[in-house]
Short mmCIF file of C-alpha atoms and ligand atoms in Angstrom, two decimals:
data_model
loop_
_atom_site.label_atom_id
_atom_site.label_comp_id
_atom_site.label_asym_id
_atom_site.label_seq_id
_atom_site.Cartn_x
_atom_site.Cartn_y
_atom_site.Cartn_z
CA MET U 1 0.01 -0.10 -0.33
CA PHE U 2 2.98 2.47 0.79
CA HIS U 3 6.03 2.94 -1.28
CA HIS U 4 7.89 3.45 1.80
CA ASP U 5 6.37 1.36 4.16
CA SER U 6 8.38 1.70 7.35
CA ARG U 7 7.75 2.46 11.06
CA ASP U 8 10.01 5.76 10.25
CA TRP U 9 7.94 7.32 6.97
CA TRP U 10 8.11 10.83 9.25
CA ARG U 11 12.00 10.91 8.93
CA HIS U 12 11.95 11.65 4.90
CA ALA U 13 7.89 12.07 3.84
CA ALA U 14 6.66 14.85 1.70
CA ILE U 15 4.02 16.16 4.05
CA TYR U 16 0.88 18.36 2.01
CA GLN U 17 -1.15 20.43 3.74
CA VAL U 18 -4.76 20.66 3.27
CA TYR U 19 -6.41 24.06 4.48
CA PRO U 20 -10.11 21.78 4.53
CA ARG U 21 -12.50 25.39 3.98
CA SER U 22 -10.35 26.06 0.87
CA PHE U 23 -9.51 22.86 -0.76
CA ALA U 24 -12.40 21.55 -2.57
CA ASP U 25 -16.17 22.01 -2.41
CA ALA U 26 -17.44 19.40 -3.55
CA ASN U 27 -21.64 20.52 -1.95
CA GLY U 28 -21.61 23.89 -3.43
CA ASP U 29 -22.08 25.83 -0.26
CA GLY U 30 -18.66 27.92 -0.93
CA THR U 31 -16.98 26.13 1.83
CA GLY U 32 -14.24 23.07 0.88
CA ASP U 33 -15.48 19.78 2.55
CA LEU U 34 -14.16 16.05 2.75
CA ALA U 35 -16.37 15.08 -0.30
CA GLY U 36 -14.04 17.64 -2.33
CA ILE U 37 -10.83 16.21 -0.69
CA ARG U 38 -11.83 13.10 -1.43
CA ALA U 39 -12.62 13.38 -5.12
CA LYS U 40 -8.97 15.07 -5.13
CA LEU U 41 -6.69 12.29 -3.83
CA GLY U 42 -5.88 11.03 -7.29
CA TYR U 43 -4.29 14.27 -7.78
CA LEU U 44 -2.56 14.45 -4.84
CA HIS U 45 -1.36 11.02 -5.60
CA ASP U 46 -0.20 12.04 -9.07
CA LEU U 47 1.66 15.02 -7.36
CA GLY U 48 3.04 12.37 -5.31
CA ILE U 49 3.23 13.19 -1.90
CA ASN U 50 3.66 11.04 1.35
CA ALA U 51 1.26 12.12 3.28
CA ILE U 52 -1.49 14.88 4.23
CA TRP U 53 -2.09 16.91 7.19
CA PHE U 54 -5.03 18.32 7.46
CA SER U 55 -5.51 21.65 9.26
CA PRO U 56 -8.64 21.29 12.17
CA TRP U 57 -11.96 19.70 10.43
CA TYR U 58 -13.64 19.25 13.91
CA PRO U 59 -17.16 20.96 14.90
CA SER U 60 -16.33 24.34 15.37
CA PRO U 61 -18.00 27.66 15.49
CA MET U 62 -14.87 28.81 13.30
CA ALA U 63 -13.75 31.85 15.40
CA ASP U 64 -9.94 30.89 14.23
CA ALA U 65 -11.05 29.07 11.00
CA GLY U 66 -11.27 25.56 13.00
CA TYR U 67 -8.51 26.48 15.48
CA ASP U 68 -11.45 26.71 17.96
CA VAL U 69 -12.09 23.12 18.52
CA ALA U 70 -15.83 22.43 19.95
CA ASP U 71 -15.65 18.29 19.82
CA TYR U 72 -12.37 16.81 18.88
CA ARG U 73 -13.98 13.45 17.93
CA ASP U 74 -16.63 14.26 15.50
CA ILE U 75 -16.04 16.49 12.28
CA ASP U 76 -17.86 19.80 11.64
CA PRO U 77 -21.17 19.36 9.69
CA SER U 78 -19.99 22.09 7.22
CA PHE U 79 -17.16 19.60 6.29
CA GLY U 80 -18.91 16.29 6.41
CA THR U 81 -19.32 13.51 8.84
CA LEU U 82 -17.03 11.31 10.75
CA ALA U 83 -18.17 8.35 8.66
CA GLU U 84 -16.74 10.08 5.81
CA ALA U 85 -13.49 10.95 7.58
CA GLU U 86 -13.05 7.48 8.45
CA THR U 87 -13.52 6.22 4.37
CA LEU U 88 -11.17 9.24 3.33
CA ILE U 89 -8.55 8.03 5.87
CA GLU U 90 -8.94 4.51 4.19
CA GLN U 91 -9.40 6.05 0.41
CA ALA U 92 -5.95 7.91 1.41
CA HIS U 93 -4.17 4.78 2.63
CA ALA U 94 -4.81 3.17 -0.37
CA HIS U 95 -3.81 5.82 -2.68
CA GLY U 96 0.08 5.27 -0.57
CA ILE U 97 -1.13 8.36 1.27
CA ARG U 98 -0.82 8.99 5.47
CA ILE U 99 -2.86 10.89 7.72
CA ILE U 100 -1.84 13.36 9.48
CA VAL U 101 -5.09 15.02 12.19
CA ASP U 102 -4.19 18.80 13.92
CA ILE U 103 -4.68 18.33 17.70
CA VAL U 104 -4.85 21.47 19.78
CA PRO U 105 -4.45 21.41 23.20
CA ASN U 106 -3.54 24.80 24.39
CA HIS U 107 -7.57 25.92 24.03
CA CYS U 108 -10.85 25.10 22.83
CA SER U 109 -13.52 26.59 21.49
CA ASP U 110 -16.17 28.66 23.67
CA ALA U 111 -18.75 26.57 22.55
CA HIS U 112 -16.90 23.41 23.76
CA ALA U 113 -19.40 21.32 26.71
CA TRP U 114 -16.14 22.11 28.91
CA PHE U 115 -16.17 25.80 28.93
CA GLN U 116 -20.24 25.81 28.84
CA GLN U 117 -20.13 23.88 32.06
CA ALA U 118 -17.60 25.80 33.25
CA LEU U 119 -19.65 28.97 32.76
CA ALA U 120 -22.77 27.54 34.03
CA GLU U 121 -21.38 26.24 37.30
CA GLY U 122 -19.59 29.16 38.17
CA PRO U 123 -16.53 30.39 40.58
CA GLY U 124 -15.15 27.44 42.37
CA SER U 125 -16.33 24.65 40.47
CA PRO U 126 -14.63 21.67 39.03
CA ALA U 127 -15.08 22.71 35.63
CA ARG U 128 -14.12 26.20 36.11
CA ASP U 129 -10.44 24.50 37.14
CA LEU U 130 -10.80 22.72 33.64
CA PHE U 131 -9.75 26.86 32.11
CA TRP U 132 -7.96 29.89 34.04
CA PHE U 133 -10.64 31.39 35.64
CA ARG U 134 -9.61 34.06 37.81
CA GLU U 135 -11.19 37.21 39.93
CA GLY U 136 -10.13 40.64 38.47
CA ARG U 137 -7.85 43.41 39.94
CA GLY U 138 -9.02 46.60 40.83
CA GLU U 139 -11.54 48.18 43.52
CA HIS U 140 -14.61 45.81 41.34
CA GLY U 141 -11.96 42.99 39.66
CA GLU U 142 -13.13 45.40 36.83
CA LEU U 143 -9.20 45.13 35.81
CA PRO U 144 -8.05 41.91 34.07
CA PRO U 145 -6.09 39.27 36.50
CA ASN U 146 -2.76 40.40 34.72
CA ASP U 147 -1.45 42.24 31.98
CA TRP U 148 -0.81 39.25 29.71
CA GLN U 149 -1.33 40.29 25.72
CA SER U 150 -2.94 37.31 23.45
CA VAL U 151 -0.99 36.42 20.66
CA PHE U 152 -3.90 38.05 18.42
CA GLU U 153 -3.47 41.38 20.00
CA GLY U 154 -5.75 42.97 22.92
CA PRO U 155 -5.78 41.50 26.85
CA ALA U 156 -5.33 37.65 27.14
CA TRP U 157 -8.49 37.83 29.52
CA THR U 158 -12.06 38.55 29.12
CA ARG U 159 -14.89 38.46 31.42
CA VAL U 160 -17.72 36.35 32.18
CA ALA U 161 -21.28 37.83 33.77
CA ASP U 162 -20.57 36.54 37.07
CA GLY U 163 -17.28 38.75 37.37
CA GLN U 164 -14.26 35.99 36.75
CA TRP U 165 -12.37 36.78 34.03
CA TYR U 166 -10.33 34.07 31.97
CA LEU U 167 -7.23 33.30 30.41
CA HIS U 168 -7.11 32.87 26.25
CA LEU U 169 -3.65 33.09 24.45
CA PHE U 170 -5.65 33.76 21.55
CA ALA U 171 -9.06 34.78 20.66
CA ALA U 172 -11.60 35.16 23.44
CA GLU U 173 -13.46 32.64 21.62
CA GLN U 174 -10.47 30.07 22.70
CA PRO U 175 -10.12 29.53 26.29
CA ASP U 176 -6.52 28.00 27.68
CA LEU U 177 -7.00 24.88 28.77
CA ASN U 178 -5.68 24.39 32.29
CA TRP U 179 -3.00 21.43 31.77
CA ASP U 180 -2.18 21.53 35.75
CA ASN U 181 -5.55 19.57 35.83
CA PRO U 182 -5.42 16.02 35.37
CA LEU U 183 -8.86 15.69 33.82
CA VAL U 184 -7.07 17.64 30.79
CA ARG U 185 -4.20 15.35 30.52
CA ALA U 186 -6.59 12.38 30.21
CA GLU U 187 -8.98 13.75 27.64
CA PHE U 188 -6.36 14.18 25.61
CA ALA U 189 -4.43 11.32 25.53
CA ASP U 190 -8.09 9.69 24.61
CA ILE U 191 -8.32 12.10 21.97
CA LEU U 192 -5.27 10.51 20.45
CA ARG U 193 -5.87 7.09 20.95
CA PHE U 194 -10.16 8.52 19.33
CA TRP U 195 -7.61 9.28 15.97
CA PHE U 196 -5.03 6.36 16.21
CA ASP U 197 -7.50 3.76 16.22
CA ARG U 198 -9.28 5.13 13.23
CA GLY U 199 -6.22 4.83 11.39
CA VAL U 200 -4.67 7.92 11.68
CA ASP U 201 -0.49 8.07 11.23
CA GLY U 202 0.26 11.12 13.45
CA ILE U 203 -0.68 14.15 14.75
CA ARG U 204 0.43 18.09 14.11
CA ILE U 205 0.45 19.87 17.42
CA ASP U 206 -1.24 23.12 17.74
CA SER U 207 1.08 26.18 19.86
CA ALA U 208 2.82 23.16 21.40
CA ALA U 209 5.07 24.98 23.58
CA MET U 210 2.60 27.14 25.41
CA CYS U 211 0.42 24.84 27.14
CA VAL U 212 1.80 24.93 30.52
CA LYS U 213 1.17 28.42 32.68
CA ASP U 214 2.82 29.65 35.74
CA PRO U 215 0.04 29.29 37.86
CA ALA U 216 1.58 32.64 39.56
CA LEU U 217 0.24 34.24 36.41
CA ALA U 218 2.64 37.39 37.13
CA ASP U 219 2.82 40.87 35.02
CA PHE U 220 6.07 40.46 33.03
CA ASP U 221 7.72 43.20 30.74
CA ARG U 222 6.84 41.60 27.45
CA THR U 223 10.08 43.72 26.01
CA SER U 224 12.58 41.10 28.09
CA PRO U 225 10.45 38.33 29.59
CA PRO U 226 11.61 36.29 32.74
CA ASP U 227 13.51 32.99 32.22
CA PRO U 228 11.73 30.57 32.43
CA HIS U 229 8.77 32.69 30.86
CA PRO U 230 5.21 32.25 31.80
CA PHE U 231 3.74 30.69 29.24
CA VAL U 232 6.11 29.77 26.56
CA ASP U 233 9.00 26.90 26.36
CA ARG U 234 8.26 26.22 30.23
CA ASP U 235 10.42 23.09 31.38
CA GLU U 236 7.08 21.46 33.09
CA ILE U 237 5.76 20.91 29.25
CA HIS U 238 7.71 17.82 28.00
CA ASP U 239 6.34 15.15 30.54
CA ILE U 240 3.05 16.09 28.54
CA TYR U 241 4.92 14.89 24.84
CA ARG U 242 6.46 12.13 26.51
CA SER U 243 3.05 10.76 28.15
CA TRP U 244 2.15 11.26 24.01
CA ARG U 245 4.93 9.56 22.82
CA ALA U 246 3.81 6.83 24.75
CA VAL U 247 0.68 6.71 23.32
CA ALA U 248 1.94 6.93 19.74
CA ASP U 249 4.63 4.01 20.82
CA SER U 250 1.74 1.52 22.20
CA TYR U 251 0.69 1.07 18.09
CA GLU U 252 1.69 -1.88 16.41
CA VAL U 253 2.86 0.86 13.39
CA PRO U 254 3.98 3.94 16.13
CA ARG U 255 1.85 6.91 15.15
CA ALA U 256 3.89 10.25 14.70
CA LEU U 257 4.01 13.70 16.64
CA ILE U 258 4.98 16.36 14.72
CA GLY U 259 5.08 19.91 16.86
CA GLU U 260 4.13 23.41 16.04
CA VAL U 261 7.17 24.86 18.22
CA TRP U 262 8.46 28.41 17.33
CA LEU U 263 11.11 29.17 19.36
CA GLY U 264 14.16 31.06 18.95
CA ASP U 265 16.51 29.41 20.52
CA THR U 266 17.41 25.92 18.55
CA GLU U 267 18.97 24.18 21.92
CA ARG U 268 15.33 24.63 23.61
CA PHE U 269 13.64 23.51 20.13
CA ALA U 270 15.79 20.26 20.00
CA ARG U 271 14.53 19.55 23.58
CA TYR U 272 11.10 18.56 22.08
CA LEU U 273 12.35 16.02 19.65
CA ARG U 274 13.96 13.77 22.43
CA PRO U 275 13.80 10.56 21.52
CA ASP U 276 10.91 9.89 24.32
CA GLU U 277 8.80 13.04 22.76
CA MET U 278 8.11 14.42 19.47
CA HIS U 279 9.24 12.77 16.37
CA ALA U 280 9.97 15.99 14.03
CA ALA U 281 8.72 20.03 14.58
CA PHE U 282 8.10 22.34 11.75
CA ASN U 283 11.29 24.35 11.00
CA PHE U 284 9.96 28.48 11.18
CA ASP U 285 13.84 29.22 10.89
CA PHE U 286 13.91 28.03 7.31
CA LEU U 287 10.47 29.50 6.29
CA GLY U 288 11.65 32.74 7.41
CA ALA U 289 14.95 33.14 6.38
CA PRO U 290 15.77 35.33 3.17
CA TRP U 291 16.39 34.20 0.01
CA ASP U 292 20.09 34.99 0.06
CA ALA U 293 22.77 32.26 -0.13
CA LYS U 294 24.33 32.96 2.87
CA ALA U 295 21.40 33.27 5.27
CA MET U 296 19.73 29.89 3.47
CA ARG U 297 23.21 27.56 4.10
CA ALA U 298 23.20 28.83 7.70
CA CYS U 299 19.96 28.34 8.66
CA VAL U 300 20.46 24.16 6.87
CA ASP U 301 23.48 24.27 8.52
CA ALA U 302 21.64 25.63 11.86
CA THR U 303 18.78 22.94 11.40
CA LEU U 304 21.18 19.81 11.35
CA ALA U 305 23.21 20.76 14.09
CA SER U 306 20.60 21.49 15.93
CA HIS U 307 19.10 18.20 15.13
CA ALA U 308 21.64 15.50 15.27
CA PRO U 309 22.20 15.22 18.68
CA VAL U 310 18.61 14.32 19.72
CA GLY U 311 18.85 11.87 16.32
CA ALA U 312 15.44 13.62 14.78
CA PRO U 313 15.14 14.50 11.37
CA SER U 314 14.73 18.05 10.24
CA THR U 315 11.86 19.59 8.53
CA TRP U 316 11.85 21.85 5.61
CA VAL U 317 8.87 24.53 5.31
CA LEU U 318 8.27 27.06 3.01
CA CYS U 319 4.71 28.45 3.80
CA ASN U 320 1.43 27.16 5.64
CA HIS U 321 -1.68 28.81 6.61
CA ASP U 322 -0.32 31.46 9.14
CA VAL U 323 2.45 33.22 6.24
CA THR U 324 2.73 34.95 3.60
CA ARG U 325 2.73 32.98 0.13
CA THR U 326 6.22 32.08 -1.09
CA VAL U 327 5.79 33.54 -4.43
CA THR U 328 4.96 37.22 -2.78
CA ARG U 329 7.36 36.79 -0.10
CA TYR U 330 10.43 35.93 -2.62
CA GLY U 331 9.52 39.34 -5.23
CA ARG U 332 9.85 41.76 -2.77
CA ALA U 333 13.27 43.53 -1.34
CA GLU U 334 12.67 41.91 1.82
CA THR U 335 12.57 38.26 1.63
CA GLY U 336 12.30 36.70 4.49
CA PHE U 337 9.23 36.31 6.85
CA ASP U 338 8.44 37.89 10.58
CA HIS U 339 4.88 37.97 11.83
CA ALA U 340 5.53 41.11 13.42
CA LEU U 341 6.41 42.67 10.25
CA ARG U 342 3.21 41.49 8.41
CA GLN U 343 1.66 44.77 8.38
CA VAL U 344 4.80 46.60 7.27
CA ARG U 345 4.74 44.50 4.64
CA HIS U 346 1.61 43.91 3.70
CA GLN U 347 0.91 45.54 -0.26
CA VAL U 348 4.30 46.55 -0.65
CA PRO U 349 6.05 46.61 -3.54
CA THR U 350 5.89 43.07 -5.08
CA ASP U 351 7.67 41.25 -8.22
CA ALA U 352 5.66 38.20 -8.84
CA ALA U 353 7.73 36.55 -11.49
CA LEU U 354 10.91 37.01 -9.69
CA GLY U 355 9.08 35.53 -6.63
CA LEU U 356 7.79 32.63 -9.05
CA ARG U 357 11.22 32.07 -10.10
CA ARG U 358 13.03 31.99 -7.09
CA ALA U 359 9.95 29.85 -5.33
CA ARG U 360 10.89 27.39 -8.06
CA ALA U 361 14.64 27.16 -7.76
CA ALA U 362 13.62 27.06 -3.93
CA ALA U 363 11.41 24.25 -4.32
CA LEU U 364 14.00 22.27 -5.60
CA LEU U 365 16.69 23.49 -2.82
CA THR U 366 14.00 22.29 -0.35
CA LEU U 367 13.11 18.60 -2.00
CA ALA U 368 16.64 17.83 -1.89
CA LEU U 369 17.26 18.59 1.89
CA PRO U 370 17.73 15.70 4.30
CA GLY U 371 14.94 14.91 6.25
CA SER U 372 10.79 15.35 5.53
CA VAL U 373 9.34 18.29 3.50
CA TYR U 374 5.72 20.26 3.87
CA VAL U 375 3.94 21.73 0.91
CA TYR U 376 0.78 23.58 1.59
CA GLN U 377 -1.79 23.72 -0.41
CA GLY U 378 -1.61 25.75 -3.73
CA GLU U 379 2.52 26.37 -3.09
CA GLU U 380 2.83 23.53 -5.57
CA LEU U 381 0.60 26.18 -8.15
CA GLY U 382 2.73 28.75 -6.97
CA LEU U 383 0.19 30.89 -5.52
CA THR U 384 0.36 34.40 -4.57
CA GLU U 385 -0.96 36.02 -1.43
CA VAL U 386 -4.57 38.02 -1.87
CA GLU U 387 -3.59 40.99 -0.49
CA ASP U 388 -6.15 43.06 -1.90
CA LEU U 389 -9.24 41.81 -0.24
CA PRO U 390 -11.94 43.50 1.12
CA GLY U 391 -12.35 44.07 5.04
CA THR U 392 -16.05 43.19 4.85
CA VAL U 393 -14.80 39.31 3.94
CA ARG U 394 -11.98 38.74 5.68
CA GLN U 395 -12.43 36.11 8.69
CA ASP U 396 -8.98 35.78 10.12
CA PRO U 397 -9.33 37.08 13.89
CA ILE U 398 -6.02 39.14 13.66
CA PHE U 399 -7.59 41.47 11.29
CA HIS U 400 -10.59 42.09 13.74
CA ARG U 401 -8.79 42.32 16.74
CA SER U 402 -6.02 44.67 15.47
CA GLY U 403 -8.75 47.06 14.09
CA GLY U 404 -7.95 46.10 11.04
CA ASN U 405 -4.18 47.57 11.12
CA ASP U 406 -3.17 44.19 10.48
CA PRO U 407 -4.31 42.14 7.39
CA GLY U 408 -3.72 38.98 9.40
CA ARG U 409 -3.85 35.48 7.38
CA ASP U 410 -6.78 35.25 5.23
CA GLY U 411 -4.44 35.96 2.20
CA CYS U 412 -2.76 32.83 1.86
CA ARG U 413 -5.78 31.16 2.79
CA VAL U 414 -7.93 31.72 -0.72
CA PRO U 415 -9.58 28.38 -2.33
CA LEU U 416 -7.59 26.57 -4.96
CA PRO U 417 -8.24 27.26 -8.72
CA TRP U 418 -8.73 24.18 -10.59
CA SER U 419 -9.90 24.48 -13.39
CA ALA U 420 -12.33 26.95 -15.71
CA ASP U 421 -15.73 24.64 -15.44
CA GLY U 422 -18.16 25.05 -12.35
CA THR U 423 -17.90 27.78 -9.70
CA SER U 424 -14.59 29.86 -8.44
CA LEU U 425 -12.27 28.24 -10.91
CA GLY U 426 -13.70 24.69 -10.57
CA PHE U 427 -13.44 25.28 -6.42
CA SER U 428 -17.13 24.62 -6.63
CA PRO U 429 -19.39 23.00 -8.70
CA ASP U 430 -21.84 24.60 -11.62
CA GLY U 431 -24.40 27.02 -9.60
CA ALA U 432 -22.30 26.67 -6.57
CA GLN U 433 -22.42 29.76 -4.00
CA PRO U 434 -19.02 32.11 -4.27
CA ALA U 435 -16.52 30.64 -2.49
CA TRP U 436 -16.25 31.75 1.09
CA LEU U 437 -12.85 34.09 -0.19
CA PRO U 438 -12.93 35.60 -3.26
CA GLN U 439 -9.75 34.29 -5.79
CA PRO U 440 -8.27 37.00 -7.65
CA ARG U 441 -8.80 37.22 -11.58
CA HIS U 442 -5.46 36.49 -12.53
CA TRP U 443 -5.50 32.76 -11.10
CA ALA U 444 -7.62 32.06 -13.98
CA GLY U 445 -4.79 31.52 -16.12
CA SER U 446 -3.16 29.23 -14.00
CA THR U 447 -5.53 26.57 -12.65
CA VAL U 448 -4.36 22.94 -11.82
CA ALA U 449 -6.09 22.08 -15.17
CA ASP U 450 -3.63 24.68 -17.52
CA GLN U 451 -0.94 23.50 -15.10
CA GLN U 452 -0.96 20.20 -16.02
CA ALA U 453 -1.15 21.10 -19.63
CA ASP U 454 1.90 23.16 -19.33
CA PRO U 455 5.04 21.11 -19.50
CA ASP U 456 7.33 24.49 -17.68
CA SER U 457 4.63 24.97 -15.02
CA MET U 458 5.13 24.78 -11.13
CA LEU U 459 2.99 21.91 -10.79
CA ARG U 460 4.63 20.10 -13.59
CA LEU U 461 7.73 20.82 -11.36
CA TYR U 462 6.49 19.74 -8.37
CA GLN U 463 5.30 16.78 -9.92
CA ALA U 464 8.99 15.88 -10.87
CA ALA U 465 11.05 16.83 -8.24
CA LEU U 466 8.34 14.90 -6.27
CA ALA U 467 8.78 11.89 -8.34
CA LEU U 468 12.28 11.63 -8.60
CA ARG U 469 12.92 12.32 -4.52
CA GLY U 470 10.39 8.93 -4.17
CA ALA U 471 12.52 6.94 -6.63
CA GLU U 472 15.94 8.23 -5.19
CA ALA U 473 17.40 6.03 -2.51
CA GLY U 474 19.43 9.22 -1.34
CA LEU U 475 16.63 11.39 -0.68
CA GLY U 476 14.99 12.31 1.79
CA ASP U 477 16.49 11.72 5.12
CA GLY U 478 20.54 11.05 5.39
CA PRO U 479 23.87 13.00 5.25
CA MET U 480 24.43 15.46 3.16
CA THR U 481 28.15 17.02 2.12
CA TRP U 482 28.38 20.78 0.88
CA LEU U 483 30.40 21.57 -2.45
CA ASP U 484 32.86 24.06 -2.72
CA THR U 485 31.32 26.86 -4.77
CA GLU U 486 31.33 31.09 -5.11
CA ASP U 487 29.87 33.04 -2.36
CA GLN U 488 25.87 33.19 -4.20
CA VAL U 489 25.91 29.45 -5.42
CA LEU U 490 25.01 26.37 -2.51
CA ALA U 491 25.28 23.37 -4.24
CA PHE U 492 25.29 20.08 -2.01
CA THR U 493 25.58 16.15 -2.38
CA ARG U 494 23.13 13.36 -1.41
CA PRO U 495 24.01 9.92 -0.88
CA GLY U 496 23.40 8.03 -4.35
CA GLY U 497 24.89 10.72 -6.07
CA LEU U 498 22.38 13.50 -6.71
CA THR U 499 23.34 17.06 -7.10
CA CYS U 500 21.11 20.01 -5.93
CA VAL U 501 22.71 23.30 -7.22
CA VAL U 502 21.11 27.10 -6.65
CA ASN U 503 22.32 29.96 -8.11
CA PHE U 504 21.25 32.91 -5.74
CA GLY U 505 23.72 35.35 -7.26
CA ASP U 506 23.39 37.88 -10.70
CA ARG U 507 25.00 36.68 -12.99
CA PRO U 508 25.02 32.57 -14.73
CA VAL U 509 27.48 29.79 -12.97
CA ASP U 510 29.03 26.87 -14.61
CA LEU U 511 27.42 23.57 -13.22
CA PRO U 512 29.38 21.44 -10.85
CA TRP U 513 31.03 18.54 -12.65
CA HIS U 514 28.02 15.72 -13.26
CA THR U 515 27.06 13.22 -15.92
CA ASP U 516 23.49 13.87 -15.96
CA LEU U 517 21.03 16.84 -15.75
CA LEU U 518 17.68 15.48 -14.09
CA LEU U 519 15.67 18.81 -13.24
CA SER U 520 15.94 22.63 -13.46
CA SER U 521 14.11 24.97 -12.23
CA ALA U 522 14.50 27.22 -15.43
CA PRO U 523 16.27 26.63 -18.84
CA LEU U 524 20.12 26.77 -18.82
CA PRO U 525 21.48 28.51 -21.64
CA ASP U 526 24.97 27.80 -23.00
CA GLY U 527 24.90 24.70 -20.20
CA GLN U 528 25.00 27.27 -17.53
CA LEU U 529 22.75 28.06 -14.23
CA PRO U 530 20.79 31.25 -14.39
CA THR U 531 20.42 33.72 -11.36
CA ASP U 532 17.75 32.52 -9.13
CA THR U 533 17.67 28.78 -10.52
CA ALA U 534 18.41 25.29 -9.09
CA ALA U 535 19.31 21.82 -11.06
CA TRP U 536 19.08 18.72 -9.78
CA LEU U 537 22.13 16.76 -11.19
CA ARG U 538 23.41 13.25 -10.86
CA THR U 539 26.98 12.23 -11.13
CA THR U 540 27.49 8.47 -11.99
CA PRO U 541 31.27 7.41 -11.54
C1 NOJ J 601 -1.57 28.07 15.42
C2 NOJ J 601 -2.21 27.73 14.14
O1 NOJ J 601 -1.32 27.52 12.83
C3 NOJ J 601 -3.02 28.97 13.56
O2 NOJ J 601 -3.73 29.15 12.49
C4 NOJ J 601 -3.94 29.13 14.64
O3 NOJ J 601 -4.96 30.60 14.77
C5 NOJ J 601 -2.94 29.34 16.38
N1 NOJ J 601 -1.82 28.23 16.42
C6 NOJ J 601 -4.00 29.10 17.48
O4 NOJ J 601 -4.72 27.94 17.10
#
């Protein structure tokens, strides 16, 4: 059933992120659904990916696009049913594709039964202890219990009718769970088993470094937070993932744990990847790195160095549903990504053709590096960030909580363009409701159907590179060796004789010695590698 039917598939897999609302809509309501995804499993198989990670598909009021989970053991009716999810898991497996679901442990939805119970049962009740309820400060408790700020802007506390306040590090509709309460721990172990028992191969762990809080709940200076931080990366958090690893390892084919861990400190990051904790974590340093040979090489070296001591595979990520699309980012003067600069870098001059050229080269670089790799839906089509969405259609709580100052993340979540047929460029069937976010007109020429027919398209490049990655034994996990090159060029070899070379400089360069040219991200005039181009070469002795 699986090409790499090994227990350690997560060490080398190419993992495709499906954002269910925006992938494919089969029932015509303008929102993606499981039936839409099932109809496209052939597309994903032909793309050559090994696993799908689904952003949350659970019942949710969608205050944060499903990252506000009302029931961890069911499917949102707008996406389908639990029975359909079970069928989807089976059908994906039959296509040789593994399934990763998104588990959100830091917070649930305010519509979750536990939170509703906590509201109903009032202060001092056991249900309130599943969350962080506190009295306010000030003469009448009218001030929040401390000065913590939400990641989505504004205070991290909201007051309820009886006067108490509850903590939410994200939106007010996402109350933080109290991981000091054993019921929370038991509940999540059970949720993991629920999905693993249905054949799910792994989980992506949302906001994985934030679950444990210092119960002192003290004020702190955000410009120089204390060490340890009151809610980021506290030592006690590792017990949670050790216990999850035991659950994952209790299956005949162990399930994989993949963490969303945003930490600047690579040594602290690697602690999550110790042999009895998570299997892998997203490499956000790579996602943030600018298009620059020196910076990229430094990032690759730092990644390999931090993963080696714990024996974990590296991961390579260029974008996801939270960040500016790669083509747009690489088409700008500032090519790195930083959440804090999203509003400053919004709608700045962008050369999309340059961005696409670089994104094509980056795809070959990324797919040749050792470890596993993530592809966010639409990345394989070279989609751009949609920056001109009117405020009236934007849904991201970041946009709304910042009073519109921060554009938020809707621009990378616009439904995929499949074809000229149907509604919304084939995202929905004929006669459907408009898509939940409008697609830009210029996507009309670069739908999946157009790109399938064009041998020079981004889609065909991804298909070719993923096919080679699957076929070449030396790609995926394993060693790499840098070759000596001039400053603006990166070149490295992988076991099996594949060489990847990328030219970040402003003039063409000669290719390293090779016997075969396997693939290049752009034509190679006179056999030279032009600016912002990558090639895969083989050297057979
Ligand atoms: C990280 C997710 O990727 C993001 O989309 C979400 O808003 C936050 N965690 C909160 O769940």
